[in-house]
Coordinates of C-alpha atoms and ligand atoms in Angstrom, one line a residue:
X16 CA 0.0 0.0 0.0
X17 CA 1.3 3.4 -0.9
X18 CA 1.2 6.3 1.5
X19 CA -1.6 7.8 -0.5
X20 CA -3.6 4.6 -0.4
X21 CA -3.0 4.4 3.3
X22 CA -4.3 8.0 3.7
X23 CA -7.4 7.2 1.6
X24 CA -8.2 4.2 3.6
X25 CA -7.6 6.1 6.8
X26 CA -9.9 8.9 5.8
X27 CA -12.5 6.5 4.7
X28 CA -12.5 4.9 8.1
X29 CA -12.6 8.3 9.8
X30 CA -15.6 9.3 7.7
X31 CA -17.4 6.2 9.0
X32 CA -16.2 6.9 12.5
X33 CA -17.2 10.5 12.4
X34 CA -20.8 9.5 12.1
X35 CA -20.4 7.6 15.3
X36 CA -18.1 10.0 17.2
X37 CA -19.5 13.3 18.4
X38 CA -17.7 15.3 15.7
X39 CA -20.2 18.1 16.1
X40 CA -18.6 18.9 19.4
X41 CA -15.1 17.8 19.1
X42 CA -13.9 17.0 15.7
X43 CA -10.5 16.2 14.2
X44 CA -8.0 17.3 11.6
X45 CA -5.5 15.4 9.5
X46 CA -2.4 16.9 8.0
X47 CA 0.2 15.4 5.7
X48 CA 3.9 15.3 6.4
X49 CA 4.4 19.0 5.4
X50 CA 1.6 20.2 7.5
X51 CA -1.1 20.7 4.8
X52 CA -4.6 19.8 5.8
X53 CA -6.1 16.8 4.1
X54 CA -9.1 16.1 6.2
X55 CA -11.2 18.6 8.2
X56 CA -13.9 17.6 10.7
X57 CA -13.8 20.9 12.6
X58 CA -16.5 22.7 10.7
X59 CA -18.6 23.4 13.7
X60 CA -15.8 24.1 16.2
X61 CA -13.9 26.6 14.0
X62 CA -16.9 27.6 11.9
X63 CA -14.7 27.0 8.8
X64 CA -16.0 24.8 6.0
X65 CA -13.9 21.8 4.9
X66 CA -13.7 23.2 1.4
X67 CA -12.1 26.3 2.8
X68 CA -9.6 24.4 5.0
X69 CA -8.4 21.4 3.1
X70 CA -5.3 22.1 1.1
X71 CA -4.1 25.0 3.3
X72 CA -1.2 24.8 5.7
X73 CA -2.5 24.1 9.2
X74 CA -0.8 27.1 10.7
X75 CA -2.9 29.4 8.5
X76 CA -6.1 27.9 9.8
X77 CA -5.5 26.8 13.5
X78 CA -4.1 29.2 16.0
X79 CA -1.1 28.1 18.0
X80 CA -1.1 24.7 16.3
X81 CA 1.8 22.3 16.5
X82 CA 0.3 19.6 14.3
X83 CA 2.9 20.3 11.5
X84 CA 5.7 19.8 14.1
X85 CA 4.3 16.4 15.1
X86 CA 4.0 15.4 11.5
X87 CA 7.7 16.1 11.2
X88 CA 9.0 14.7 14.5
X89 CA 6.7 11.8 14.9
X90 CA 6.5 12.4 18.6
X91 CA 3.0 12.4 20.0
X92 CA 1.8 15.2 22.2
X93 CA -1.0 14.3 24.6
X94 CA -3.3 16.4 26.7
X95 CA -1.7 19.7 25.6
X96 CA -3.1 23.1 26.4
X97 CA -3.7 25.3 23.4
X98 CA -5.2 28.7 23.2
X99 CA -7.9 29.0 20.5
X100 CA -10.3 31.9 20.1
X101 CA -9.5 33.2 23.6
X102 CA -10.2 29.9 25.5
X103 CA -7.8 27.2 26.6
X104 CA -8.6 23.9 24.9
X105 CA -6.9 20.5 25.5
X106 CA -5.7 18.6 22.5
X107 CA -4.0 15.4 21.5
X108 CA -1.6 15.4 18.5
X109 CA -0.8 12.0 17.2
X110 CA 1.7 11.2 14.4
X111 CA 0.4 8.9 11.5
X112 CA 3.0 6.3 10.8
X113 CA 3.0 4.0 7.8
X114 CA 5.8 1.5 7.0
X115 CA 7.9 2.9 9.8
X116 CA 7.7 6.4 8.3
X117 CA 5.9 9.4 9.6
X118 CA 3.5 10.5 6.9
X119 CA 1.3 13.1 8.7
X120 CA -0.5 13.8 12.0
X121 CA -4.0 13.8 13.5
X122 CA -5.2 16.4 15.9
X123 CA -8.2 16.2 18.2
X124 CA -9.7 18.4 20.8
X125 CA -10.4 16.5 24.1
X126 CA -11.9 19.4 26.0
X127 CA -13.2 22.5 24.2
X128 CA -12.7 24.6 27.2
X129 CA -10.6 24.0 30.3
X130 CA -13.7 25.0 32.2
X131 CA -15.3 21.7 31.1
X132 CA -12.7 20.0 33.3
X133 CA -13.8 22.0 36.3
X134 CA -17.4 21.0 35.5
X135 CA -16.4 17.4 35.2
X136 CA -14.4 17.5 38.3
X137 CA -17.4 18.9 40.3
X138 CA -19.6 16.2 38.8
X139 CA -17.0 13.6 39.8
X140 CA -16.8 14.9 43.4
X141 CA -20.6 14.8 43.6
X142 CA -20.6 11.2 42.4
X143 CA -17.9 10.5 44.9
X144 CA -20.0 12.0 47.7
X145 CA -22.9 9.9 46.6
X146 CA -20.7 6.9 46.6
X147 CA -19.5 7.7 50.2
X148 CA -23.1 8.1 51.3
X149 CA -24.0 4.7 49.8
X150 CA -21.0 3.1 51.5
X151 CA -22.0 4.5 54.9
X152 CA -25.6 3.2 54.3
X153 CA -24.1 -0.2 53.5
X154 CA -22.1 0.0 56.7
X155 CA -25.2 0.7 58.7
X156 CA -27.1 -2.2 57.0
X157 CA -24.2 -4.5 57.7
X158 CA -23.3 -3.4 61.2
X159 CA -21.9 -5.8 63.8
X160 CA -24.1 -5.9 66.9
X161 CA -21.9 -7.4 69.6
X162 CA -19.0 -5.9 71.6
X163 CA -16.5 -7.6 73.9
X164 CA -18.6 -6.5 76.9
X165 CA -21.3 -8.8 75.6
X166 CA -19.1 -11.8 76.0
X167 CA -20.0 -12.9 79.5
X168 CA -17.6 -15.2 81.2
X169 CA -15.7 -15.9 84.4
X170 CA -13.5 -18.6 82.9
X171 CA -9.8 -17.9 82.8
X172 CA -9.4 -19.4 79.4
X173 CA -12.2 -17.3 78.0
X174 CA -10.9 -14.2 79.7
X175 CA -7.6 -14.8 78.0
X176 CA -9.3 -15.2 74.6
X177 CA -11.2 -12.0 75.2
X178 CA -8.0 -10.2 76.0
X179 CA -6.3 -11.7 72.9
X180 CA -9.3 -10.6 70.7
X181 CA -9.1 -7.1 72.0
X182 CA -5.4 -6.9 71.4
X183 CA -5.4 -8.1 67.8
X184 CA -8.7 -6.3 66.8
X185 CA -6.8 -3.2 65.7
X186 CA -4.5 -5.1 63.4
X187 CA -5.6 -6.4 60.0
X188 CA -4.5 -10.0 60.6
X189 CA -6.8 -12.8 59.6
X190 CA -8.5 -14.6 62.4
X191 CA -9.7 -18.2 62.6
X192 CA -12.3 -18.9 65.3
X193 CA -12.9 -22.5 66.2
X194 CA -15.4 -23.9 68.6
X195 CA -18.5 -26.1 68.8
X196 CA -21.8 -24.9 67.7
X197 CA -23.3 -22.2 69.9
X198 CA -20.0 -21.4 71.8
X199 CA -20.1 -17.8 70.6
X200 CA -17.9 -17.7 67.4
X201 CA -20.0 -15.1 65.7
X202 CA -20.1 -13.1 68.9
X203 CA -16.3 -13.0 68.9
X204 CA -16.1 -12.1 65.2
X205 CA -18.5 -9.2 65.7
X206 CA -16.7 -8.0 68.8
X207 CA -13.4 -8.0 67.0
X208 CA -14.9 -6.0 64.2
X209 CA -16.4 -3.5 66.6
X210 CA -13.1 -3.0 68.4
X211 CA -11.2 -2.6 65.1
X212 CA -10.1 0.5 63.3
X213 CA -12.7 -0.2 60.6
X214 CA -15.7 -0.6 63.0
X215 CA -17.5 2.1 60.9
X216 CA -17.1 0.0 57.8
X217 CA -19.4 -3.0 57.0
X218 CA -19.3 -6.3 58.7
X219 CA -20.5 -8.7 56.0
X220 CA -21.0 -12.4 56.8
X221 CA -21.4 -15.3 54.6
X222 CA -22.4 -18.8 55.8
X223 CA -20.4 -21.1 53.4
X224 CA -22.7 -24.0 54.2
X225 CA -26.0 -22.3 53.4
X226 CA -25.1 -21.4 49.8
X227 CA -25.2 -24.1 47.2
X228 CA -21.7 -24.9 45.9
X229 CA -22.4 -23.6 42.4
X230 CA -23.5 -20.2 43.7
X231 CA -20.8 -19.6 46.3
X232 CA -18.4 -18.1 43.8
X233 CA -21.0 -15.6 42.5
X234 CA -22.0 -14.8 46.1
X235 CA -18.4 -13.9 47.0
X236 CA -17.0 -12.4 43.7
X237 CA -20.2 -10.9 42.4
X238 CA -20.9 -10.8 38.7
X239 CA -21.4 -8.3 35.9
X240 CA -24.7 -8.2 34.0
X241 CA -25.2 -11.2 31.8
X242 CA -22.2 -13.0 33.1
X243 CA -23.8 -16.4 32.9
X244 CA -27.2 -17.9 32.0
X245 CA -29.6 -17.4 34.9
X246 CA -27.6 -14.4 36.2
X247 CA -29.5 -11.3 37.2
X248 CA -29.8 -8.7 34.4
X249 CA -28.3 -5.9 36.5
X250 CA -25.4 -8.0 37.9
X251 CA -24.8 -8.7 41.5
X252 CA -22.5 -7.1 44.1
X253 CA -20.4 -9.8 45.7
X254 CA -19.5 -10.1 49.4
X255 CA -15.9 -9.1 48.6
X256 CA -17.2 -5.8 47.3
X257 CA -19.8 -5.3 50.0
X258 CA -17.3 -5.7 52.7
X259 CA -15.2 -2.9 51.3
X260 CA -12.6 -2.0 53.8
X261 CA -14.5 -3.6 56.6
X262 CA -14.6 -7.2 57.8
X263 CA -15.7 -10.3 55.8
X264 CA -16.9 -13.0 58.1
X265 CA -16.7 -16.5 56.6
X266 CA -18.9 -18.7 58.7
X267 CA -18.7 -22.5 58.5
X268 CA -15.5 -22.3 56.6
X269 CA -15.0 -26.0 57.0
X270 CA -17.8 -26.7 54.5
X271 CA -16.2 -24.6 51.7
X272 CA -15.7 -26.7 48.6
X273 CA -12.1 -27.4 47.5
X274 CA -12.2 -25.3 44.3
X275 CA -13.5 -22.3 46.2
X276 CA -10.7 -22.7 48.8
X277 CA -8.2 -22.3 46.0
X278 CA -9.9 -19.2 44.7
X279 CA -10.2 -17.7 48.1
X280 CA -6.6 -18.3 48.9
X281 CA -5.6 -16.6 45.6
X282 CA -7.7 -13.5 46.5
X283 CA -6.1 -13.4 50.0
X284 CA -2.6 -13.6 48.6
X285 CA -2.9 -11.2 45.7
X286 CA -5.3 -8.8 47.5
X287 CA -7.4 -8.5 44.3
X288 CA -10.1 -10.4 42.5
X289 CA -12.0 -10.4 39.2
X290 CA -15.8 -10.4 39.4
X291 CA -17.4 -13.1 37.2
X292 CA -17.8 -12.1 33.6
X293 CA -15.5 -9.1 34.1
X294 CA -12.0 -8.5 32.9
X295 CA -11.1 -5.9 35.5
X296 CA -9.2 -6.6 38.6
X297 CA -10.7 -5.1 41.8
X298 CA -8.6 -4.6 44.9
X299 CA -9.7 -6.6 48.0
X300 CA -9.1 -4.7 51.2
X301 CA -11.4 -6.3 53.8
X302 CA -10.1 -8.2 56.8
X303 CA -11.1 -11.8 56.9
X304 CA -12.4 -13.6 60.0
X305 CA -13.3 -17.2 59.5
X306 CA -15.2 -19.5 61.8
X307 CA -15.7 -23.2 61.9
X308 CA -17.1 -25.9 64.2
X309 CA -15.3 -28.6 62.3
X310 CA -11.9 -29.9 63.4
X311 CA -9.8 -28.5 60.5
X312 CA -6.8 -30.6 61.4
X313 CA -8.9 -33.7 60.7
X314 CA -10.2 -32.1 57.5
X315 CA -6.7 -31.4 56.4
X316 CA -5.6 -34.9 57.1
X317 CA -8.4 -36.4 55.1
X318 CA -7.8 -33.9 52.3
X319 CA -11.1 -32.0 52.5
X320 CA -9.4 -28.8 53.6
X321 CA -6.3 -27.1 52.1
X322 CA -3.5 -26.6 54.5
X323 CA -2.2 -23.5 52.7
X324 CA -5.6 -21.8 53.2
X325 CA -5.6 -22.9 56.8
X326 CA -2.2 -21.4 57.5
X327 CA -3.1 -18.2 55.6
X328 CA -6.3 -17.7 57.8
X329 CA -4.9 -19.0 61.0
X330 CA -2.7 -16.0 61.7
X331 CA -4.6 -15.5 65.0
X332 CA -6.4 -18.5 66.4
X333 CA -9.3 -18.3 68.8
X334 CA -10.4 -21.6 70.1
X335 CA -13.5 -21.3 72.2
X336 CA -13.9 -24.0 74.8
X337 CA -17.4 -25.7 75.0
X338 CA -19.7 -24.7 77.8
X339 CA -19.3 -28.0 79.6
X340 CA -15.6 -27.2 80.1
X341 CA -16.4 -23.9 81.7
X342 CA -19.4 -24.9 83.8
X343 CA -18.5 -22.0 86.2
X344 CA -19.8 -19.7 83.5
X345 CA -23.4 -20.9 84.1
X346 CA -24.3 -18.5 86.9
X347 CA -23.0 -15.4 85.2
X348 CA -24.5 -16.4 81.9
X349 CA -27.9 -17.1 83.5
X350 CA -28.0 -13.9 85.4
X351 CA -27.0 -11.8 82.4
X352 CA -29.6 -13.6 80.2
X353 CA -32.3 -13.2 82.9
X354 CA -31.6 -9.5 83.3
X355 CA -32.2 -9.1 79.6
X356 CA -35.7 -10.5 80.1
X357 CA -36.4 -7.9 82.8
X358 CA -39.3 -5.6 81.8
X359 CA -40.1 -7.9 78.9
X360 CA -42.5 -10.3 80.6
X361 CA -41.6 -9.6 84.2
X362 CA -41.6 -6.5 86.4
X363 CA -39.3 -7.9 89.0
X364 CA -35.8 -9.2 88.6
X365 CA -35.7 -12.9 87.8
X366 CA -33.2 -15.2 89.4
X367 CA -32.4 -18.9 89.4
X368 CA -33.3 -21.1 92.3
X369 CA -30.5 -23.3 93.7
X370 CA -32.3 -26.5 92.6
X371 CA -32.7 -25.3 89.0
X372 CA -29.0 -24.2 89.0
X373 CA -28.0 -27.6 90.2
X374 CA -29.8 -29.3 87.3
X375 CA -28.2 -27.0 84.8
X376 CA -24.8 -27.9 86.3
X377 CA -25.5 -31.6 85.5
X378 CA -26.3 -31.1 81.9
X379 CA -23.7 -31.6 79.2
X380 CA -24.7 -28.6 77.0
X381 CA -24.0 -30.1 73.6
X382 CA -25.6 -26.9 72.1
X383 CA -23.5 -24.7 74.4
X384 CA -24.5 -21.1 75.1
X385 CA -27.2 -21.1 72.4
X386 CA -28.8 -24.0 74.1
X387 CA -28.6 -22.3 77.5
X388 CA -30.1 -19.2 76.0
X389 CA -33.1 -21.2 74.7
X390 CA -33.5 -22.9 78.1
X391 CA -33.5 -19.5 79.9
X392 CA -35.7 -17.8 77.4
X393 CA -38.3 -20.6 77.8
X394 CA -38.0 -20.6 81.6
X395 CA -38.5 -16.8 81.7
X396 CA -41.7 -17.1 79.7
X397 CA -43.3 -19.9 81.7
X398 CA -42.1 -18.8 85.2
X399 CA -44.8 -16.8 87.0
X400 CA -42.9 -15.6 90.0
X401 CA -39.5 -14.2 90.1
X402 CA -37.6 -17.4 90.7
X403 CA -36.8 -20.0 88.1
X404 CA -37.6 -23.4 89.5
X405 CA -36.8 -26.9 88.2
X406 CA -40.3 -27.3 86.7
X407 CA -39.5 -24.3 84.5
X408 CA -36.7 -26.2 82.9
X409 CA -37.2 -28.5 79.9
X410 CA -38.0 -32.2 80.6
X411 CA -34.6 -33.3 79.3
X412 CA -32.9 -31.3 82.1
X413 CA -35.5 -32.1 84.7
X414 CA -34.7 -35.9 84.2
X415 CA -31.4 -35.4 86.0
X416 CA -33.4 -34.9 89.1
X417 CA -35.8 -37.9 88.5
X418 CA -33.2 -40.3 87.2
X419 CA -31.5 -40.4 90.6
X420 CA -32.9 -42.9 93.0
X421 CA -32.1 -40.4 95.8
X422 CA -35.3 -38.5 95.4
X423 CA -36.2 -35.4 97.2
X424 CA -38.5 -37.5 99.3
X425 CA -35.3 -38.9 100.8
X426 CA -34.7 -35.5 102.3
X427 CA -33.1 -32.3 101.1
X428 CA -29.8 -33.1 102.7
X429 CA -29.4 -36.4 100.7
X430 CA -30.6 -34.7 97.6
X431 CA -28.0 -32.0 97.9
X432 CA -25.3 -34.5 98.6
X433 CA -26.4 -36.7 95.6
X434 CA -26.3 -33.6 93.4
X435 CA -22.8 -32.7 94.5
X436 CA -21.6 -36.3 94.0
X437 CA -23.1 -36.4 90.6
X438 CA -21.4 -33.1 89.7
X439 CA -18.1 -34.3 90.9
X440 CA -18.3 -37.6 89.1
X441 CA -19.7 -36.1 85.8
X442 CA -16.8 -33.6 85.9
X443 CA -14.2 -36.3 86.5
X444 CA -15.5 -38.4 83.7
X445 CA -15.5 -35.4 81.4
X446 CA -12.0 -34.4 82.4
X447 CA -10.8 -37.9 81.5
X448 CA -12.7 -38.2 78.3
X449 CA -15.0 -40.8 79.7
X450 CA -12.2 -43.1 80.9
X451 CA -13.7 -44.5 84.2
X452 CA -10.4 -45.8 85.6
X453 CA -8.8 -42.4 85.2
X454 CA -11.8 -40.7 86.6
X455 CA -11.8 -43.0 89.7
X456 CA -8.1 -42.3 90.2
X457 CA -8.7 -38.5 90.0
X458 CA -11.6 -38.8 92.5
X459 CA -9.5 -41.0 94.8
X460 CA -12.1 -43.7 94.9
X461 CA -12.0 -47.3 93.8
X462 CA -13.3 -48.1 90.3
X463 CA -16.0 -50.4 91.7
X464 CA -17.3 -47.6 94.0
X465 CA -17.4 -45.3 91.0
X466 CA -19.5 -47.8 89.0
X467 CA -21.9 -48.2 91.9
X468 CA -22.3 -44.4 92.3
X469 CA -22.8 -44.0 88.6
X470 CA -25.6 -46.6 88.7
X471 CA -27.2 -45.1 91.8
X472 CA -27.0 -41.5 90.6
X473 CA -28.2 -42.4 87.0
X474 CA -25.0 -41.3 85.3
X475 CA -24.7 -42.9 81.9
X476 CA -21.6 -41.3 80.4
Ligands
LIG519 N1 -20.0 -15.8 76.3 C1 -21.2 -15.4 75.9 N2 -21.9 -14.5 76.5 C2 -23.1 -14.1 76.2 N3 -23.8 -14.7 75.2 C3 -23.2 -15.6 74.5 C4 -21.9 -16.1 74.8 N4 -21.5 -17.0 73.9 C5 -22.5 -17.2 73.1 N5 -23.6 -16.4 73.4 C6 -24.9 -16.4 72.8 O1 -25.1 -17.7 72.3 C7 -25.8 -17.6 71.0 C8 -24.9 -18.3 70.0 O2 -23.7 -17.6 69.7 P1 -23.0 -17.6 68.3 O3 -24.1 -17.4 67.3 O4 -22.0 -16.6 68.3 O5 -22.5 -19.0 68.3 P2 -21.6 -19.8 67.1 O6 -20.4 -20.3 67.8 O7 -21.5 -18.9 66.0 O8 -22.6 -21.0 66.8 P3 -22.8 -21.8 65.4 O9 -21.5 -22.6 65.2 O10 -24.0 -22.7 65.6 O11 -22.9 -20.8 64.3 C9 -26.0 -16.1 70.7 O12 -27.3 -15.8 71.1 C10 -25.0 -15.4 71.6 O13 -25.4 -14.2 71.9
LIG520 MG1 -22.3 -19.0 64.1

């Protein structure tokens, strides 16, 4: 192709483009190597007809132009200020190169008046303000409710964990919270967020087990409109984006499918992600707190959990003991829960009777504090006076009283002793993982006596 053919082709293409581009407002001009105008799309802007411009040297038509210089040097000049008709415009000057040779230059006006930039800037800052307002609305919608003061405990291990949580809250380190169901994992996660430097940012939680495997990725990454069949028309904001610079709480992490584990790890390492159906990388700035009630060491051993993700998340580990291992928490938990009921159904302050407390002490609490809360809520509703009595407790807790052959009819003294014995034996069995020989040794009684006591007291562990 000769230079001329190249020019012809180029101007043909520009003719087509000019129908699409807003030439009315901005326009364009092409000059040859010597600076003579060959194409003129500036009729409106300069109020000069193409017939009057084409063929003339560009310096005769455009004030302060440098297009002829660029056509010589081949060095492009972008975003240059140029004074035309008394106003400052911003222009781009781009050399046209064919077969490694500069054969001309194209000039375009990006902003007709520098004032346009000020206008654009003010529109941008308005948008930015709106964006900030939406962000703060999101933060309000996704606020964490609990604080460290809401974690009620008298147990030394728990107090240490609370202290650890408070200390690390202000860092951005990932946290892994482990513990049985109902031990207060979410409580800790929220408390950490609220004590962090980003407490005014959103706390967004995602329960990995409640989302079908195929949808989990869309839920986390979000997608652009029309990203896949069945996707919502207007796209979807993912949890990564919602969390912004706040906290992303990944609950039931142990159930996360393997392929998602890989993807999550990649996001945590690279600190960026790509929404589904998009080609733009988006920075990921949120802090991640994960929780699980599964034993991840076992999951890693049987290959259902990736160890690299485990170590990435387990920067800070909070392992919450089950309620049965901190049975001394029962009284404070009960009294705090009962005080929350005050004024709800009862005028006067509710409290636990000793008998009811003894029964709670004997229970194993597989559902931990959540189970206790249900028991207390129920008791507060059905209790008519101000004292929670054994009959206000659910059947399955009342049986501890009935299963003992030492009934109350035997006398209060015997009943109390039996309760105490049962507590001691239950605790010793628990401490020794159900091993009766070890429990007997700890209690300082013979194994056969332990067996007898267990039978008499209705202990089936
Ligand atoms: N130490 C505590 N003090 C006061 N309330 C607590 C405590 N621990 C747990 N709770 C209460 O117990 C209930 C369960 O807590 P949470 O939802 O945090 O448990 P979880 O460990 O996340 O359970 P799951 O594994 O089933 O999701 C909540 O109502 C919470 O307020
Ligand atoms: Mg939970």
